[in-house]
Amino acid sequence: MKRALLALGAGAALIAATLEKPVAVTFTDITQQAGVKFTHNAGKTGKKYLPETLGSGGAFFDADGDGWPDIILVNSKDWTPRGRKTLHALYKNNGDGTFKNITAGSGLDVEMYGLGVAVGDYDNDGREDVYITAMEGDRLFKNLGGGKFKDVTAEAGIRNASFGTSAAWLDYDKDGRLDLFVANYVQWNIKNDLWCSLDGSTKSYCTPESYKGTSSKLYRNLGNGKFEEATQKAGVGDPNSKALGVVVFDYDGDGWPDLFIANDTQPNKLYRNLKNGKFEDEGMVAGVAFGEDGVARGAMGVDAADYDRSGRPHLIVGNFSNQMLGLYHNEGSGLFVDEAPTSAVGRASLLTLAFGVFFWDYDLDGWLDIFAANGHIEEEIGRVQPKVAYKEAPHLFRNLGKRRFEETTAKMGAAFARPIVARGAAYADIDRDGDLDLLITSNNGPAYLFRNDGGNKNNWLCMRLQGAKSNRSAIGAVVRLASASGKQWNAVRSGSSYCSQSDLALTFGLGADKQVTELEIEWPSGTKEKLTNVAANQFLMIEEGKGIVSKSGPAGK
């Protein structure tokens, strides 16, 4: 007992030392030198069509199977032809800090009014496939290998032209095949576009209250490349929803994936998986459907993770300006409590409008931090609300432990803190140096790529999982690890953020700890594997049933 108490005390001391003396981190804008030259086209011509305010997203994924995270950036287009083509952009990671545009001939070089993207290996062939939401109809692209893709939407049986926004892959029935959830927004088309105004004389963008909602969709993977729509059968159909964000997480710890849906001016949904192919909405009783004032918020992006090492996943929700971020702490009893109003997270985010949000450990101290990409929807908002801006700086909140955060945005460099009209956001270790780099998309503007400089002064462990009996992407797998300073865990998840997706590899910050004493993986199939005494500062490839199949150190070392 005495030895255990001494170990506990030593761990607490390590945690305190790490949090009190943070490593110096800056985010360097490498967009131009990396060769990322992309501008989103919202199709704006002054007619103020609603979809123009919402695009678009991006994702990190290994498009060509070489082990380096590539980038896809989703584009929209002109409403009527103007003699130009604006396409999505696929950038190959060259492994030296630069990227090459390989869009032409990739199969992703298709013009559409795109909004969101989700990546997962739906056919278990070892290659990551791409789903893009689009106004005229979503598209599913099968990865053929070598950076080539094929549009298989029709043969897959997917039909969604319902203003799809965010999407996420999940295996909700645990049959080893990835299913798909698509968040749909409102009933809008050019013919039913409404006239709205901020000042009563000039047209402005309408808020979602002006339009009827529409049901999101759930597609069940039947195998053989086929899907069936299971929305109503599964109990996740709601014609009043106005969904912009989705996160898959096991909030009640029963081993089955649940869904949180961020709705704009409608109650958020928390769908509990009943383990029989059906879900039940627990949003109201869980305390996440409304704000603390009992009013539905303008929710955008969302993510879920364990930011306080309680062993339970919590929620971060991006909301409209004058509503602050939602930071819902999972109490473990089926109830969530919004901690934002009493924290630095709430105070700092009151006036900003957050789209892409996520938990990540940017300084690798072992405690999950918060990022929010901000930007308003109305260019003239400052005329009627002088304290609210169209272009907004992001929020970066460093986790101080004990459920406390501090904003560190201004410390990350002038380029990082500049105001933009941000929408999507995603992270990955693009240069394989251990720390996580950042992609931000902007509405009707450029994408930005930031390199993390300094995070890897702390120790870390990165692992990419590959399922066998489980889905090959290992989406839904949970990794728990213990090191000298304590225990932490995370889950492989698709979707999250807003219209975007981060790399599926899991990166754990270890602070000063030089090894992981115990690592346990719980695969979606239910299989569990344990590893012991794993050295820090490694990239691991772990295959279900085989353990570590490859490992390497940081690039250049």
XYZ file of C-alpha atoms in Angstrom:
557
model
C 0.000 0.000 0.000
C 2.810 2.386 0.952
C 4.557 1.727 -2.369
C 1.323 2.406 -4.272
C 0.816 5.697 -2.445
C 4.391 6.733 -3.176
C 3.881 5.962 -6.872
C 0.628 7.931 -6.872
C 2.373 10.885 -5.289
C 5.211 10.747 -7.792
C 2.710 10.707 -10.640
C 0.893 13.744 -9.253
C 4.216 15.574 -8.950
C 5.069 14.802 -12.581
C 1.685 16.104 -13.725
C 2.064 19.316 -11.721
C 5.571 19.941 -13.053
C 4.468 19.401 -16.661
C 1.439 21.690 -16.429
C 3.187 24.478 -14.512
C 6.154 24.644 -16.901
C 4.671 24.347 -20.398
C 6.889 23.887 -23.419
C 7.035 26.849 -25.788
C 4.925 26.181 -28.884
C 4.276 28.319 -31.943
C 2.223 27.553 -35.041
C 4.073 28.609 -38.184
C 2.076 29.368 -41.336
C 3.695 27.154 -43.975
C 0.836 27.299 -46.487
C 2.829 28.874 -49.298
C 6.131 27.082 -48.761
C 4.265 23.773 -48.494
C 2.701 24.390 -51.911
C -0.914 24.495 -50.732
C -2.578 26.991 -53.076
C -6.309 26.652 -52.655
C -9.150 29.153 -52.586
C -12.694 28.174 -51.741
C -15.366 29.424 -54.141
C -18.693 29.960 -52.377
C -20.310 31.182 -55.617
C -21.066 34.600 -54.160
C -22.613 37.103 -56.576
C -24.506 39.294 -54.118
C -27.691 37.216 -54.096
C -26.963 36.017 -50.545
C -27.913 32.375 -51.022
C -27.827 30.496 -47.719
C -25.289 27.754 -48.667
C -22.707 30.421 -49.483
C -22.116 30.982 -45.770
C -21.370 27.383 -44.775
C -18.620 25.860 -46.917
C -16.366 24.199 -46.689
C -14.232 21.558 -45.037
C -11.095 19.501 -45.469
C -9.463 16.329 -44.234
C -6.143 14.637 -43.586
C -5.906 11.053 -44.846
C -3.451 8.746 -46.568
C -4.727 8.957 -50.134
C -1.933 6.930 -51.741
C -1.020 4.472 -48.976
C 2.558 5.678 -48.432
C 2.102 6.313 -44.707
C 2.145 10.118 -44.898
C -1.037 12.174 -44.303
C -2.272 13.856 -47.473
C -4.865 16.640 -47.711
C -8.224 16.979 -49.420
C -9.902 20.377 -49.566
C -13.582 20.537 -50.527
C -14.717 23.215 -52.956
C -18.050 24.660 -54.020
C -18.827 26.315 -57.362
C -20.649 29.128 -59.154
C -24.437 28.858 -59.139
C -24.522 29.627 -62.868
C -21.528 28.987 -65.175
C -19.088 31.901 -65.331
C -16.473 30.361 -67.557
C -14.371 28.817 -64.798
C -14.178 25.513 -62.978
C -13.504 25.268 -59.270
C -12.565 21.786 -58.114
C -11.723 20.032 -54.879
C -7.995 19.823 -54.273
C -6.009 16.682 -53.439
C -2.506 17.320 -52.131
C 0.066 14.548 -51.840
C 2.440 14.799 -48.898
C 5.983 14.654 -50.302
C 7.440 13.780 -46.916
C 9.687 16.831 -46.827
C 7.278 19.505 -45.608
C 5.850 20.156 -49.055
C 2.762 18.947 -50.913
C 2.027 18.300 -54.568
C -1.358 18.969 -56.139
C -2.407 15.651 -57.700
C -6.079 16.523 -58.261
C -6.014 16.268 -62.041
C -6.911 12.744 -63.100
C -7.443 11.591 -59.512
C -11.173 11.035 -59.936
C -11.797 13.670 -57.277
C -11.499 16.388 -59.917
C -15.268 16.777 -60.095
C -17.018 20.129 -59.899
C -19.868 20.232 -57.389
C -21.224 22.512 -54.699
C -19.377 20.636 -51.984
C -19.480 21.275 -48.239
C -18.137 18.449 -46.078
C -15.930 15.364 -46.179
C -15.549 12.133 -44.207
C -12.925 9.443 -44.738
C -13.056 5.712 -43.937
C -12.359 2.307 -45.499
C -15.955 1.254 -46.140
C -15.065 -1.852 -48.193
C -12.221 -3.101 -45.941
C -9.689 -3.243 -48.767
C -7.016 -1.334 -46.844
C -7.514 1.976 -48.652
C -9.272 5.046 -47.256
C -12.364 6.075 -49.206
C -13.853 9.559 -49.421
C -17.417 10.796 -48.942
C -18.205 14.391 -49.948
C -21.468 16.146 -49.118
C -22.806 18.413 -51.854
C -25.907 20.484 -52.567
C -26.787 18.662 -55.796
C -26.136 15.254 -54.247
C -23.425 13.698 -52.097
C -20.726 11.532 -53.704
C -18.895 8.428 -52.509
C -15.438 7.911 -53.983
C -13.787 4.509 -53.744
C -10.017 4.609 -53.322
C -8.426 2.591 -56.125
C -4.886 3.054 -54.796
C -2.062 5.315 -55.932
C -4.084 8.470 -55.364
C -6.849 7.426 -57.781
C -10.567 7.374 -56.954
C -13.794 6.227 -58.572
C -17.268 7.683 -58.072
C -19.387 4.741 -56.855
C -22.313 6.721 -55.430
C -25.020 5.221 -57.635
C -23.888 1.601 -57.374
C -23.505 1.982 -53.598
C -27.169 2.996 -53.330
C -26.519 6.372 -51.702
C -28.943 9.155 -52.583
C -28.676 12.296 -50.519
C -29.352 15.710 -52.015
C -30.657 17.202 -48.769
C -28.108 19.953 -47.999
C -25.605 17.567 -46.427
C -22.980 19.201 -44.220
C -20.845 17.092 -41.866
C -20.623 13.308 -42.113
C -19.062 10.484 -40.103
C -18.246 6.827 -40.602
C -19.128 4.393 -37.789
C -19.906 0.731 -37.247
C -23.140 1.140 -35.317
C -24.183 -2.521 -35.570
C -20.673 -3.875 -34.940
C -20.668 -6.176 -37.973
C -17.164 -5.166 -39.049
C -18.346 -2.862 -41.854
C -18.422 0.927 -41.727
C -21.812 2.582 -41.866
C -22.350 6.264 -42.628
C -24.189 9.109 -40.909
C -24.827 12.305 -42.887
C -25.916 15.506 -41.157
C -28.458 17.374 -43.301
C -29.320 21.025 -42.760
C -32.531 22.665 -44.090
C -34.951 22.558 -47.002
C -33.408 25.122 -49.338
C -33.052 25.615 -53.053
C -32.686 28.641 -55.291
C -36.405 28.666 -56.084
C -37.463 28.881 -52.429
C -34.720 31.313 -51.377
C -36.125 33.947 -49.018
C -35.416 37.661 -48.619
C -33.961 38.551 -45.231
C -32.361 41.758 -44.007
C -30.268 43.024 -41.111
C -31.221 46.677 -41.637
C -34.606 46.377 -43.364
C -33.380 47.697 -46.705
C -30.649 45.427 -48.095
C -30.681 41.658 -48.412
C -28.657 39.654 -45.907
C -28.207 35.957 -45.303
C -31.222 34.340 -43.659
C -30.873 32.494 -40.389
C -32.030 28.847 -40.337
C -35.285 29.754 -38.577
C -36.478 30.978 -41.981
C -36.428 27.467 -43.453
C -37.925 24.113 -42.539
C -35.618 21.451 -41.194
C -34.856 18.127 -42.817
C -33.883 14.710 -41.570
C -30.295 13.565 -41.481
C -29.586 10.115 -42.931
C -28.027 6.876 -41.734
C -26.738 4.397 -44.293
C -26.104 0.802 -43.218
C -23.285 -1.001 -44.988
C -24.564 -4.253 -46.493
C -21.172 -5.376 -47.808
C -20.294 -5.880 -51.480
C -20.134 -2.111 -51.866
C -23.841 -1.647 -51.131
C -25.668 0.498 -48.570
C -29.277 0.714 -47.450
C -30.845 3.767 -45.890
C -31.705 2.842 -42.303
C -32.659 6.270 -40.961
C -36.212 5.539 -39.889
C -35.556 1.927 -38.939
C -32.741 3.049 -36.640
C -34.793 5.834 -35.057
C -32.530 8.734 -36.053
C -34.913 10.451 -38.459
C -36.158 13.883 -37.379
C -37.719 16.138 -40.043
C -37.228 19.186 -37.823
C -33.475 18.808 -37.406
C -31.058 21.356 -38.865
C -27.829 19.449 -38.443
C -24.348 20.869 -39.000
C -22.106 18.655 -36.883
C -21.803 15.024 -35.821
C -19.527 13.116 -33.467
C -19.493 9.378 -32.780
C -18.630 8.450 -29.199
C -19.550 5.907 -26.538
C -20.876 8.291 -23.913
C -22.316 5.629 -21.596
C -19.349 3.270 -21.775
C -21.292 0.199 -22.889
C -18.998 -0.552 -25.832
C -21.444 0.591 -28.523
C -21.091 3.816 -30.565
C -23.562 6.599 -29.815
C -24.199 9.788 -31.817
C -24.299 13.466 -30.900
C -25.824 15.744 -33.544
C -25.222 19.510 -33.378
C -28.339 21.300 -34.594
C -28.602 24.950 -35.611
C -31.538 26.598 -33.727
C -33.095 23.190 -33.052
C -32.460 20.945 -30.032
C -29.242 18.934 -30.258
C -29.630 15.163 -30.396
C -27.879 12.534 -28.307
C -28.710 9.165 -29.816
C -27.973 6.246 -27.498
C -27.217 2.995 -29.270
C -29.692 0.329 -28.123
C -27.462 -2.480 -29.477
C -30.229 -3.813 -31.734
C -29.787 -1.570 -34.764
C -31.797 1.213 -33.165
C -31.088 4.435 -31.305
C -33.011 6.479 -28.739
C -32.684 10.244 -28.304
C -31.468 11.093 -24.790
C -30.522 14.697 -25.530
C -33.183 16.256 -23.333
C -32.635 14.121 -20.241
C -28.841 14.276 -20.674
C -28.853 18.079 -20.634
C -27.288 18.640 -24.067
C -30.355 19.498 -26.160
C -30.506 23.172 -25.140
C -28.368 25.903 -23.641
C -28.570 26.524 -19.908
C -31.330 29.069 -20.589
C -33.517 26.343 -22.093
C -33.237 27.727 -25.630
C -31.838 25.812 -28.611
C -28.515 27.260 -29.700
C -26.980 27.761 -33.110
C -24.701 24.725 -32.901
C -22.113 24.090 -35.605
C -19.174 21.712 -35.104
C -18.570 19.197 -32.309
C -16.029 16.783 -30.868
C -15.825 14.351 -27.941
C -12.890 13.244 -25.775
C -11.771 12.832 -22.158
C -10.187 16.180 -21.248
C -9.978 15.600 -17.484
C -8.872 11.939 -17.327
C -12.144 10.954 -15.693
C -12.421 7.928 -17.980
C -15.478 9.398 -19.723
C -15.809 11.290 -23.040
C -17.006 14.892 -22.836
C -18.316 17.236 -25.535
C -17.155 20.502 -27.069
C -19.763 22.247 -29.262
C -19.211 25.295 -31.467
C -22.082 27.772 -31.212
C -23.263 31.041 -32.756
C -21.966 34.421 -31.571
C -23.372 35.616 -28.220
C -23.821 31.977 -27.146
C -20.251 30.833 -26.262
C -18.829 27.353 -26.783
C -20.538 24.436 -25.095
C -18.200 22.394 -22.874
C -20.347 19.518 -21.662
C -18.797 17.458 -18.882
C -19.986 13.844 -18.811
C -20.945 13.136 -15.205
C -21.101 9.385 -15.787
C -24.755 9.121 -14.815
C -26.228 9.860 -18.229
C -26.077 13.587 -17.440
C -23.846 16.306 -18.920
C -23.106 19.684 -17.291
C -21.994 22.666 -19.381
C -18.824 23.986 -17.743
C -18.196 26.765 -20.271
C -20.134 29.542 -18.453
C -17.900 29.224 -15.395
C -14.616 28.786 -17.271
C -12.191 30.708 -19.453
C -13.620 28.759 -22.402
C -16.993 30.433 -22.051
C -15.757 33.936 -21.280
C -13.380 34.030 -24.252
C -15.825 32.565 -26.778
C -18.966 34.596 -26.045
C -18.728 36.920 -29.044
C -17.177 34.551 -31.577
C -18.958 32.132 -33.913
C -17.287 28.710 -33.825
C -17.491 26.176 -36.649
C -14.691 23.586 -36.536
C -13.886 22.519 -32.949
C -11.902 19.638 -31.487
C -9.897 18.269 -28.590
C -6.173 17.633 -29.209
C -2.946 17.695 -27.253
C -1.002 20.384 -29.107
C 1.806 20.588 -26.516
C 1.936 16.831 -25.816
C 1.743 17.241 -22.048
C -0.830 14.461 -21.756
C -3.851 16.728 -21.283
C -6.261 17.421 -24.125
C -6.533 21.047 -25.229
C -9.301 22.752 -27.239
C -9.204 24.397 -30.665
C -12.017 26.402 -32.259
C -12.054 27.844 -35.799
C -14.149 31.010 -35.834
C -15.816 33.229 -38.423
C -19.215 34.871 -38.813
C -21.672 34.241 -41.651
C -22.678 37.842 -42.339
C -20.144 40.303 -43.790
C -22.020 43.308 -42.410
C -22.601 41.988 -38.885
C -20.449 44.755 -37.401
C -22.971 47.374 -38.540
C -25.692 46.040 -36.253
C -23.554 44.345 -33.590
C -20.397 46.463 -33.162
C -18.780 43.963 -30.781
C -19.114 41.083 -33.252
C -16.773 40.755 -36.235
C -17.027 38.908 -39.564
C -13.379 37.830 -39.522
C -12.387 36.299 -36.200
C -9.250 34.867 -34.650
C -9.340 31.212 -33.572
C -9.397 30.035 -29.977
C -6.717 27.776 -28.560
C -7.289 26.760 -24.956
C -4.498 25.006 -23.073
C -5.602 22.419 -20.525
C -4.277 23.311 -17.061
C -5.661 20.206 -15.377
C -8.409 20.124 -12.749
C -10.959 21.040 -15.474
C -9.357 24.450 -16.046
C -8.227 26.068 -19.309
C -6.378 29.205 -20.366
C -6.481 30.801 -23.795
C -3.074 30.751 -25.485
C -3.999 31.977 -28.966
C -1.928 35.152 -28.779
C 1.185 33.172 -27.813
C 1.123 31.016 -30.955
C 2.347 33.644 -33.411
C 0.810 36.577 -35.262
C -0.208 34.529 -38.319
C -2.038 31.998 -36.181
C -3.958 34.675 -34.275
C -5.036 36.739 -37.307
C -8.786 37.092 -37.945
C -10.183 35.021 -40.831
C -13.590 33.637 -41.832
C -12.819 30.085 -40.725
C -15.013 27.045 -41.204
C -13.382 23.592 -41.166
C -10.374 22.480 -39.141
C -8.379 19.261 -38.853
C -5.081 18.036 -37.435
C -2.360 15.530 -38.338
C 1.374 15.105 -37.936
C 2.265 16.085 -41.489
C 6.051 16.010 -40.986
C 6.198 12.960 -38.693
C 8.051 14.773 -35.925
C 5.599 13.738 -33.232
C 3.506 16.858 -32.712
C 0.238 17.743 -34.390
C -0.035 20.255 -37.215
C -3.158 22.149 -38.208
C -5.316 22.742 -41.302
C -7.945 25.516 -41.333
C -10.328 26.247 -44.192
C -11.990 29.604 -44.756
C -15.228 30.550 -46.435
C -14.749 31.976 -49.932
C -11.037 32.271 -49.135
C -7.797 30.321 -48.774
C -6.936 27.262 -46.745
C -4.187 27.616 -44.137
C -1.610 25.030 -43.069
C 0.209 25.553 -39.766
C 3.238 23.604 -38.578
C 3.507 22.889 -34.869
C 6.938 24.035 -33.701
C 7.864 22.996 -30.190
C 5.169 20.563 -29.154
C 7.534 17.615 -29.485
C 9.808 18.930 -26.754
C 7.529 16.726 -24.682
C 7.412 12.964 -25.230
C 4.664 11.267 -27.221
C 3.419 8.037 -28.742
C 1.528 7.803 -32.046
C -0.292 4.719 -33.245
C -2.266 3.813 -36.320
C -4.650 0.899 -35.870
C -5.796 -1.585 -38.478
C -8.750 -3.843 -37.847
C -9.076 -7.456 -38.987
C -12.319 -8.753 -37.557
C -13.173 -5.105 -36.912
C -13.437 -2.555 -39.721
C -10.024 -1.960 -41.329
C -10.002 1.729 -40.344
C -10.430 0.637 -36.695
C -13.006 3.388 -36.240
C -14.487 2.887 -32.786
C -11.352 1.295 -31.313
C -10.404 2.531 -27.837
C -6.807 2.834 -26.645
C -6.015 3.122 -22.935
C -2.498 3.674 -21.685
C -0.662 4.178 -18.416
C 2.633 5.966 -17.846
C 4.411 7.417 -14.824
C 2.196 10.513 -14.713
C -1.105 8.667 -14.948
C -3.686 7.115 -17.247
C -5.304 8.429 -20.409
C -7.361 7.091 -23.302
C -8.776 8.036 -26.672
C -10.877 6.517 -29.447
C -10.466 6.367 -33.212
C -13.290 8.431 -34.666
C -14.408 9.760 -38.025
C -16.206 13.069 -38.483
C -16.067 15.606 -35.629
C -14.951 19.231 -36.116
C -17.146 20.802 -38.855
C -17.395 19.370 -42.380
C -13.875 18.028 -41.803
C -11.889 15.094 -40.493
C -8.538 14.757 -38.769
C -6.055 11.937 -39.286
C -7.285 8.629 -37.852
C -3.946 7.968 -36.115
C -4.011 8.518 -32.342
C -1.303 10.706 -30.798
C -0.832 10.654 -27.025
C 1.222 13.310 -25.258
C 3.394 11.880 -22.481
C 5.025 14.989 -21.043
C 8.256 13.927 -19.332
C 7.358 10.210 -19.340
C 9.806 8.154 -21.377
C 7.711 5.042 -21.749
C 4.196 3.680 -21.598
C 4.094 0.960 -18.976
C 0.823 -0.535 -20.209
C -1.208 -0.066 -23.370
C -4.566 -1.734 -23.961
C -6.587 -1.720 -27.162
C -10.269 -2.573 -27.177
C -11.216 -3.288 -30.777
C -14.779 -2.723 -32.060
C -15.093 -6.519 -32.393
C -14.711 -6.790 -28.623
C -11.205 -8.249 -28.790
C -8.691 -6.795 -26.318
C -4.920 -6.650 -26.663
C -2.290 -5.524 -24.159
C 1.249 -4.262 -24.654
C 3.747 -3.378 -21.937
C 6.805 -1.169 -21.596
C 6.507 0.670 -24.909
C 9.171 3.344 -25.436
C 8.042 6.925 -26.113
C 8.609 8.908 -29.315
C 7.595 6.167 -31.734
C 5.119 5.669 -34.540
C 3.414 2.298 -34.207
C 1.290 0.336 -36.650
C -0.863 -2.082 -34.680
C -2.952 -4.750 -36.375
C -5.832 -6.497 -34.652
C -4.695 -9.929 -33.489
C -1.043 -9.332 -34.413
C 0.049 -6.498 -32.130
C 2.749 -4.113 -33.347
C 3.552 -4.908 -36.976
C 5.857 -1.937 -37.576
C 7.432 0.890 -35.646
C 9.664 3.851 -36.394
C 11.056 6.968 -34.811
C 10.543 10.591 -35.906
C 11.367 11.443 -39.508
C 15.064 12.188 -39.993
C 16.112 10.370 -36.827
